[in-house]
Short mmCIF file of C-alpha atoms and ligand atoms in Angstrom, two decimals:
data_model
loop_
_atom_site.label_atom_id
_atom_site.label_comp_id
_atom_site.label_asym_id
_atom_site.label_seq_id
_atom_site.Cartn_x
_atom_site.Cartn_y
_atom_site.Cartn_z
CA MET A 50 -22.76 10.80 -15.06
CA THR A 51 -21.83 14.19 -13.21
CA THR A 52 -21.74 14.24 -9.69
CA ILE A 53 -19.88 17.30 -8.69
CA GLY A 54 -21.09 19.37 -6.14
CA ASN A 55 -21.01 23.15 -5.93
CA GLY A 56 -19.28 24.12 -2.83
CA SER A 57 -16.45 26.96 -2.73
CA GLY A 58 -13.77 24.85 -0.98
CA PRO A 59 -10.69 23.72 -2.36
CA ARG A 60 -10.88 21.24 -4.88
CA GLU A 61 -8.73 18.86 -3.21
CA LEU A 62 -10.51 16.08 -4.39
CA ALA A 63 -10.85 17.18 -8.16
CA GLY A 64 -11.28 14.08 -10.26
CA LYS A 65 -11.34 11.44 -7.87
CA ARG A 66 -13.90 8.84 -7.56
CA ALA A 67 -14.90 8.27 -3.98
CA LEU A 68 -17.37 5.43 -2.58
CA VAL A 69 -18.50 6.46 1.09
CA THR A 70 -20.60 3.81 3.19
CA GLY A 71 -23.51 5.36 5.60
CA GLY A 72 -23.89 8.58 3.58
CA THR A 73 -27.49 9.33 4.32
CA ARG A 74 -27.19 11.08 7.51
CA GLY A 75 -24.77 12.01 10.43
CA ILE A 76 -20.93 11.72 9.81
CA GLY A 77 -21.34 10.08 6.45
CA ALA A 78 -23.45 12.49 4.99
CA ALA A 79 -21.28 15.31 6.04
CA VAL A 80 -18.34 13.09 4.48
CA VAL A 81 -20.19 13.25 1.05
CA ARG A 82 -21.15 17.05 1.32
CA GLN A 83 -17.71 17.61 1.86
CA PHE A 84 -16.26 15.26 -0.99
CA LEU A 85 -18.58 16.89 -3.52
CA ASP A 86 -17.47 20.31 -2.35
CA ALA A 87 -14.02 19.16 -3.12
CA GLY A 88 -14.83 17.87 -6.57
CA ALA A 89 -14.92 14.46 -6.01
CA GLU A 90 -17.66 12.18 -7.90
CA VAL A 91 -19.35 10.29 -4.90
CA LEU A 92 -21.45 7.03 -4.62
CA THR A 93 -22.83 6.25 -1.32
CA THR A 94 -24.87 3.47 0.04
CA ALA A 95 -27.34 3.01 2.84
CA ARG A 96 -29.86 0.02 3.52
CA SER A 97 -32.56 2.38 2.24
CA ALA A 98 -32.62 5.26 0.08
CA THR A 99 -33.85 8.60 1.81
CA SER A 100 -34.53 12.01 0.97
CA THR A 101 -31.22 12.94 2.87
CA VAL A 102 -28.86 11.44 0.24
CA PRO A 103 -26.65 14.58 -0.46
CA ASP A 104 -27.76 16.63 -3.48
CA GLY A 105 -25.37 15.47 -6.35
CA ALA A 106 -24.27 12.19 -4.87
CA SER A 107 -24.97 8.86 -6.59
CA PHE A 108 -26.77 6.43 -4.22
CA VAL A 109 -27.51 2.51 -4.33
CA ALA A 110 -29.05 0.57 -1.40
CA ALA A 111 -27.01 -2.10 0.20
CA ASP A 112 -26.40 -3.48 3.37
CA VAL A 113 -22.93 -3.89 3.85
CA ARG A 114 -23.16 -6.30 7.00
CA THR A 115 -23.60 -9.17 4.30
CA ARG A 116 -21.04 -10.35 1.88
CA ALA A 117 -24.01 -9.88 -1.02
CA GLY A 118 -24.39 -6.19 0.07
CA THR A 119 -20.73 -5.52 -0.26
CA GLU A 120 -20.34 -7.41 -3.89
CA ALA A 121 -23.45 -5.21 -5.19
CA LEU A 122 -21.69 -2.03 -4.02
CA ALA A 123 -18.74 -3.03 -5.61
CA ALA A 124 -20.16 -3.77 -8.59
CA ALA A 125 -22.22 -0.18 -8.45
CA ALA A 126 -19.07 1.65 -7.84
CA GLN A 127 -17.32 -0.06 -11.00
CA GLU A 128 -20.91 0.81 -12.99
CA VAL A 129 -21.25 4.14 -11.54
CA LEU A 130 -17.94 5.35 -11.29
CA GLY A 131 -15.87 3.03 -13.39
CA GLY A 132 -13.51 2.28 -10.14
CA VAL A 133 -13.06 3.91 -6.78
CA ASP A 134 -9.78 6.12 -5.92
CA VAL A 135 -11.08 6.98 -2.58
CA LEU A 136 -13.12 4.67 -0.14
CA VAL A 137 -14.60 5.64 3.10
CA HIS A 138 -15.56 2.93 5.49
CA ASN A 139 -18.14 4.80 7.71
CA ALA A 140 -21.47 2.92 8.08
CA GLY A 141 -21.45 1.45 11.70
CA GLY A 142 -22.77 1.20 15.29
CA ALA A 143 -24.33 -1.06 17.61
CA ARG A 144 -27.11 -1.44 20.57
CA PRO A 145 -25.64 -1.05 23.91
CA HIS A 146 -26.49 -3.79 26.82
CA ALA A 147 -26.71 -3.75 30.28
CA ASP A 148 -23.78 -5.56 30.55
CA SER A 149 -21.77 -7.87 28.02
CA SER A 150 -23.76 -11.35 29.36
CA ALA A 151 -26.80 -9.64 27.50
CA ILE A 152 -24.98 -9.18 23.85
CA THR A 153 -26.31 -12.05 22.14
CA ASP A 154 -24.22 -14.52 19.76
CA GLU A 155 -26.07 -12.73 16.86
CA GLU A 156 -25.53 -9.53 17.99
CA TRP A 157 -21.77 -9.95 18.67
CA GLN A 158 -21.45 -11.39 14.83
CA ASP A 159 -23.87 -8.33 13.56
CA ALA A 160 -21.23 -6.09 15.15
CA LEU A 161 -18.49 -8.01 13.83
CA ASP A 162 -19.99 -7.86 10.26
CA LEU A 163 -20.99 -4.15 10.26
CA ASN A 164 -17.76 -2.61 12.29
CA TYR A 165 -15.17 -4.61 10.79
CA LEU A 166 -15.82 -7.55 8.02
CA ALA A 167 -17.97 -5.32 5.85
CA SER A 168 -14.70 -3.32 5.60
CA VAL A 169 -12.61 -6.23 5.18
CA ARG A 170 -14.74 -7.75 2.28
CA LEU A 171 -15.36 -4.06 0.19
CA ASP A 172 -11.76 -3.52 0.85
CA ALA A 173 -10.76 -6.83 -0.88
CA LEU A 174 -13.37 -6.43 -3.28
CA LEU A 175 -11.89 -2.79 -4.54
CA LEU A 176 -8.37 -3.31 -3.90
CA PRO A 177 -7.38 -5.03 -7.15
CA GLY A 178 -8.36 -1.83 -8.99
CA MET A 179 -6.05 0.37 -6.84
CA ARG A 180 -3.38 -2.00 -6.72
CA ASP A 181 -3.52 -1.98 -10.68
CA ARG A 182 -3.37 1.55 -10.95
CA ARG A 183 -0.70 1.78 -7.61
CA ALA A 184 -3.09 4.58 -6.01
CA GLY A 185 -5.64 5.02 -3.74
CA THR A 186 -6.59 5.84 -0.50
CA ILE A 187 -8.89 4.08 2.52
CA VAL A 188 -10.32 5.80 5.63
CA HIS A 189 -11.67 3.21 8.18
CA VAL A 190 -13.95 5.32 10.78
CA SER A 191 -13.52 3.82 13.96
CA SER A 192 -14.36 5.23 17.37
CA ALA A 193 -12.65 6.54 20.27
CA ALA A 194 -14.75 4.57 22.54
CA VAL A 195 -11.84 1.73 21.65
CA LEU A 196 -9.60 3.51 24.26
CA THR A 197 -12.25 2.83 26.89
CA PRO A 198 -13.74 -0.11 26.48
CA VAL A 199 -16.72 -1.03 28.73
CA GLY A 200 -19.14 -4.28 29.12
CA PRO A 201 -22.35 -2.89 27.59
CA PHE A 202 -20.66 -1.79 24.23
CA LEU A 203 -17.94 -4.54 24.01
CA HIS A 204 -19.46 -5.91 20.93
CA TYR A 205 -18.97 -2.72 19.15
CA THR A 206 -15.30 -1.58 20.60
CA ALA A 207 -14.04 -5.07 20.30
CA ALA A 208 -15.42 -4.86 16.41
CA LYS A 209 -13.71 -1.40 16.09
CA ALA A 210 -10.43 -2.44 17.78
CA ALA A 211 -10.18 -5.12 15.22
CA LEU A 212 -10.57 -2.73 12.69
CA GLU A 213 -8.08 -0.40 13.68
CA ASN A 214 -5.59 -3.34 13.91
CA TYR A 215 -6.52 -4.58 10.26
CA SER A 216 -6.29 -0.90 9.13
CA ARG A 217 -2.96 -0.28 10.45
CA GLY A 218 -1.69 -3.80 8.76
CA LEU A 219 -3.34 -3.28 5.60
CA ALA A 220 -1.52 0.15 5.48
CA LEU A 221 1.92 -1.22 5.70
CA GLU A 222 1.23 -3.92 3.49
CA LEU A 223 0.09 -1.50 0.68
CA ALA A 224 2.64 1.18 1.44
CA PRO A 225 4.92 0.08 -1.28
CA LEU A 226 2.09 0.57 -3.91
CA GLY A 227 1.54 4.20 -2.80
CA ILE A 228 -1.93 3.13 -1.29
CA ARG A 229 -2.63 4.83 1.81
CA VAL A 230 -4.73 3.43 4.59
CA ASN A 231 -5.76 5.53 7.76
CA ALA A 232 -8.33 5.42 10.45
CA VAL A 233 -10.20 8.01 11.85
CA SER A 234 -11.79 7.70 15.54
CA PRO A 235 -14.77 10.06 16.51
CA GLY A 236 -15.58 10.75 20.01
CA ARG A 237 -19.13 11.61 21.21
CA THR A 238 -20.48 13.21 17.73
CA ALA A 239 -24.17 14.66 17.25
CA THR A 240 -25.56 12.37 14.88
CA PRO A 241 -29.05 10.58 14.49
CA GLY A 242 -27.18 7.34 15.27
CA GLY A 243 -25.18 8.84 18.14
CA GLU A 244 -27.99 10.34 19.91
CA ALA A 245 -30.16 6.87 19.60
CA THR A 246 -27.12 4.86 21.07
CA ARG A 247 -26.96 7.44 23.97
CA GLU A 248 -30.65 7.44 24.68
CA GLN A 249 -30.59 3.93 24.59
CA TRP A 250 -27.05 3.56 27.06
CA ALA A 251 -28.76 6.62 29.18
CA SER A 252 -32.12 4.15 29.81
CA LEU A 253 -30.03 1.26 31.30
CA SER A 254 -29.68 1.00 34.59
CA VAL A 255 -25.55 0.87 34.43
CA ALA A 256 -25.59 4.21 32.11
CA PRO A 257 -22.13 5.79 32.77
CA ALA A 258 -22.05 8.62 34.96
CA GLU A 259 -21.84 11.41 32.12
CA THR A 260 -23.80 10.86 28.70
CA ASN A 261 -23.14 14.70 27.62
CA ALA A 262 -20.07 15.02 26.09
CA GLY A 263 -20.13 18.84 26.85
CA ASP A 264 -19.44 18.02 30.27
CA THR A 265 -16.30 16.33 29.98
CA THR A 266 -14.82 17.28 27.04
CA PRO A 267 -11.77 19.58 27.49
CA LEU A 268 -13.27 21.68 24.46
CA GLY A 269 -16.57 22.21 25.70
CA ARG A 270 -18.91 20.61 23.54
CA ASP A 271 -20.19 17.60 21.56
CA GLY A 272 -18.61 16.44 18.25
CA ARG A 273 -20.48 17.95 14.98
CA PRO A 274 -20.58 15.44 11.67
CA GLY A 275 -18.54 18.11 10.04
CA ASP A 276 -15.60 17.77 12.55
CA ILE A 277 -15.33 14.11 11.60
CA ALA A 278 -15.86 14.61 7.88
CA ASP A 279 -12.87 17.26 7.92
CA ALA A 280 -10.74 14.94 9.21
CA VAL A 281 -11.40 12.22 6.46
CA LEU A 282 -11.01 14.63 4.09
CA PHE A 283 -7.68 15.64 5.14
CA LEU A 284 -6.55 12.07 4.99
CA ALA A 285 -8.39 11.22 2.07
CA SER A 286 -6.47 14.22 0.18
CA ASP A 287 -3.04 14.52 -1.10
CA ARG A 288 -2.47 16.82 1.79
CA ALA A 289 -1.98 13.61 4.14
CA SER A 290 0.39 12.14 1.05
CA TRP A 291 2.87 11.20 3.73
CA LEU A 292 0.45 9.74 6.41
CA THR A 293 -0.54 5.97 6.47
CA GLY A 294 -1.22 3.39 8.97
CA ARG A 295 -2.58 6.13 11.25
CA ASN A 296 -5.31 6.40 13.58
CA LEU A 297 -6.75 10.05 13.75
CA ILE A 298 -8.54 10.58 17.40
CA VAL A 299 -11.20 13.57 16.50
CA ASP A 300 -12.73 14.09 20.14
CA GLY A 301 -12.32 17.43 21.56
CA GLY A 302 -9.21 16.27 23.56
CA GLU A 303 -11.76 13.97 25.74
CA PHE A 304 -9.80 10.61 25.85
CA PRO A 305 -6.66 9.21 26.93
CA MET A 306 -4.15 8.40 24.00
CA GLY A 307 -4.20 4.98 23.42
N1 LIG B 567 -21.73 9.53 16.46
C1 LIG B 567 -20.98 9.05 16.99
O1 LIG B 567 -20.85 9.72 18.74
C2 LIG B 567 -19.88 8.38 16.87
C3 LIG B 567 -18.55 8.12 17.99
C4 LIG B 567 -17.95 7.28 17.13
C5 LIG B 567 -17.98 6.42 16.02
N2 LIG B 567 -18.87 6.92 15.25
C6 LIG B 567 -18.94 5.85 14.11
O2 LIG B 567 -19.23 6.87 13.03
C7 LIG B 567 -19.66 6.09 11.97
C8 LIG B 567 -20.95 7.08 11.47
O3 LIG B 567 -21.72 7.00 12.66
P1 LIG B 567 -22.85 8.03 12.87
O4 LIG B 567 -23.34 8.44 14.25
O5 LIG B 567 -22.94 9.16 11.56
O6 LIG B 567 -24.08 7.08 12.29
P2 LIG B 567 -25.85 7.26 12.18
O7 LIG B 567 -26.18 8.52 12.07
O8 LIG B 567 -26.40 5.91 12.75
O9 LIG B 567 -25.86 7.20 10.46
C9 LIG B 567 -25.27 5.65 10.02
C10 LIG B 567 -25.34 5.89 8.39
O10 LIG B 567 -25.17 4.18 7.80
C11 LIG B 567 -25.99 3.62 7.56
N3 LIG B 567 -25.94 2.07 7.60
C12 LIG B 567 -26.16 1.48 9.00
N4 LIG B 567 -26.18 0.45 8.93
C13 LIG B 567 -25.84 0.06 7.48
C14 LIG B 567 -25.67 -1.10 6.73
N5 LIG B 567 -25.89 -2.34 7.60
N6 LIG B 567 -25.68 -0.95 5.55
C15 LIG B 567 -25.12 0.13 4.93
N7 LIG B 567 -25.33 1.16 5.62
C16 LIG B 567 -25.66 1.28 6.78
C17 LIG B 567 -27.62 4.37 7.74
O11 LIG B 567 -28.29 4.42 6.96
P3 LIG B 567 -29.65 3.08 7.15
O12 LIG B 567 -29.82 3.08 8.54
O13 LIG B 567 -30.80 3.46 6.16
O14 LIG B 567 -28.68 1.88 6.50
C18 LIG B 567 -26.74 5.57 7.89
O15 LIG B 567 -26.72 6.33 6.56
C19 LIG B 567 -20.01 4.62 12.62
O16 LIG B 567 -18.96 3.77 12.33
C20 LIG B 567 -19.92 4.87 14.12
O17 LIG B 567 -19.76 3.67 14.62
C21 LIG B 567 -19.82 7.55 15.70
#
């Protein structure tokens, strides 16, 4: 199967087989497009196939919140790509509530499954191949919101905080094998999921004073999906060959450092 893109950028991922979760819109779709342009063969996933899968990428429907979903995805990666050199955990999100007491047990579990355990499970399934080859790189997409956790979104930020801690520990464990693991933490980025979340939040009586990143971001605008994809591509490429265990915050300068 040939899934090489037609872009004109540097072919920094030429010959690499990449799996990107949540690649049908927003940040994930931008990552898929940039990876294709960089010469990678790309498989992506979402719960449902849409016409928005970037041209040139392979697609398999899977719900990464479930063990069955991650197992089906790992099997598809083996079948379609023959293995994975670059793994990007991008699918994520959660619905905000009025305060933390309104977050149900089911929603806590759902947030953990989507934003944290999906990565743990999929890494466990795909790492044996990377270990055998003593090569590979993983990028976990977290959130700059971890730096300022608030009640309405605690299920989300707590899950992402766990992801960051896990990402760092995995990086240290795998560094001797030459496998690099990093995280990217976006600030407020203009995506369908991000906009929907902010609309839900704004409709709550405890909505934060500012909901428009352009008002507060030193660089004066919301992030674009490509801004985040640039960071993911950098970390996935050999340009970041001396970078592991780090969390790159891409937020227009908005958040205080952790
Ligand atoms: N946008 C922001 O402001 C922002 C800020 C900080 C962090 N982030 C993080 O950046 C990542 C991408 O966010 P985004 O704003 O681009 O999201 P988005 O616009 O909602 O897109 C999410 C993508 O993930 C897929 N997806 C969602 N749930 C899934 C599941 N259970 N299994 C498989 N695929 C699933 C979606 O497709 P289906 O719905 O069809 O499954 C879609 O392709 C997330 O991890 C998010 O937490 C975003």
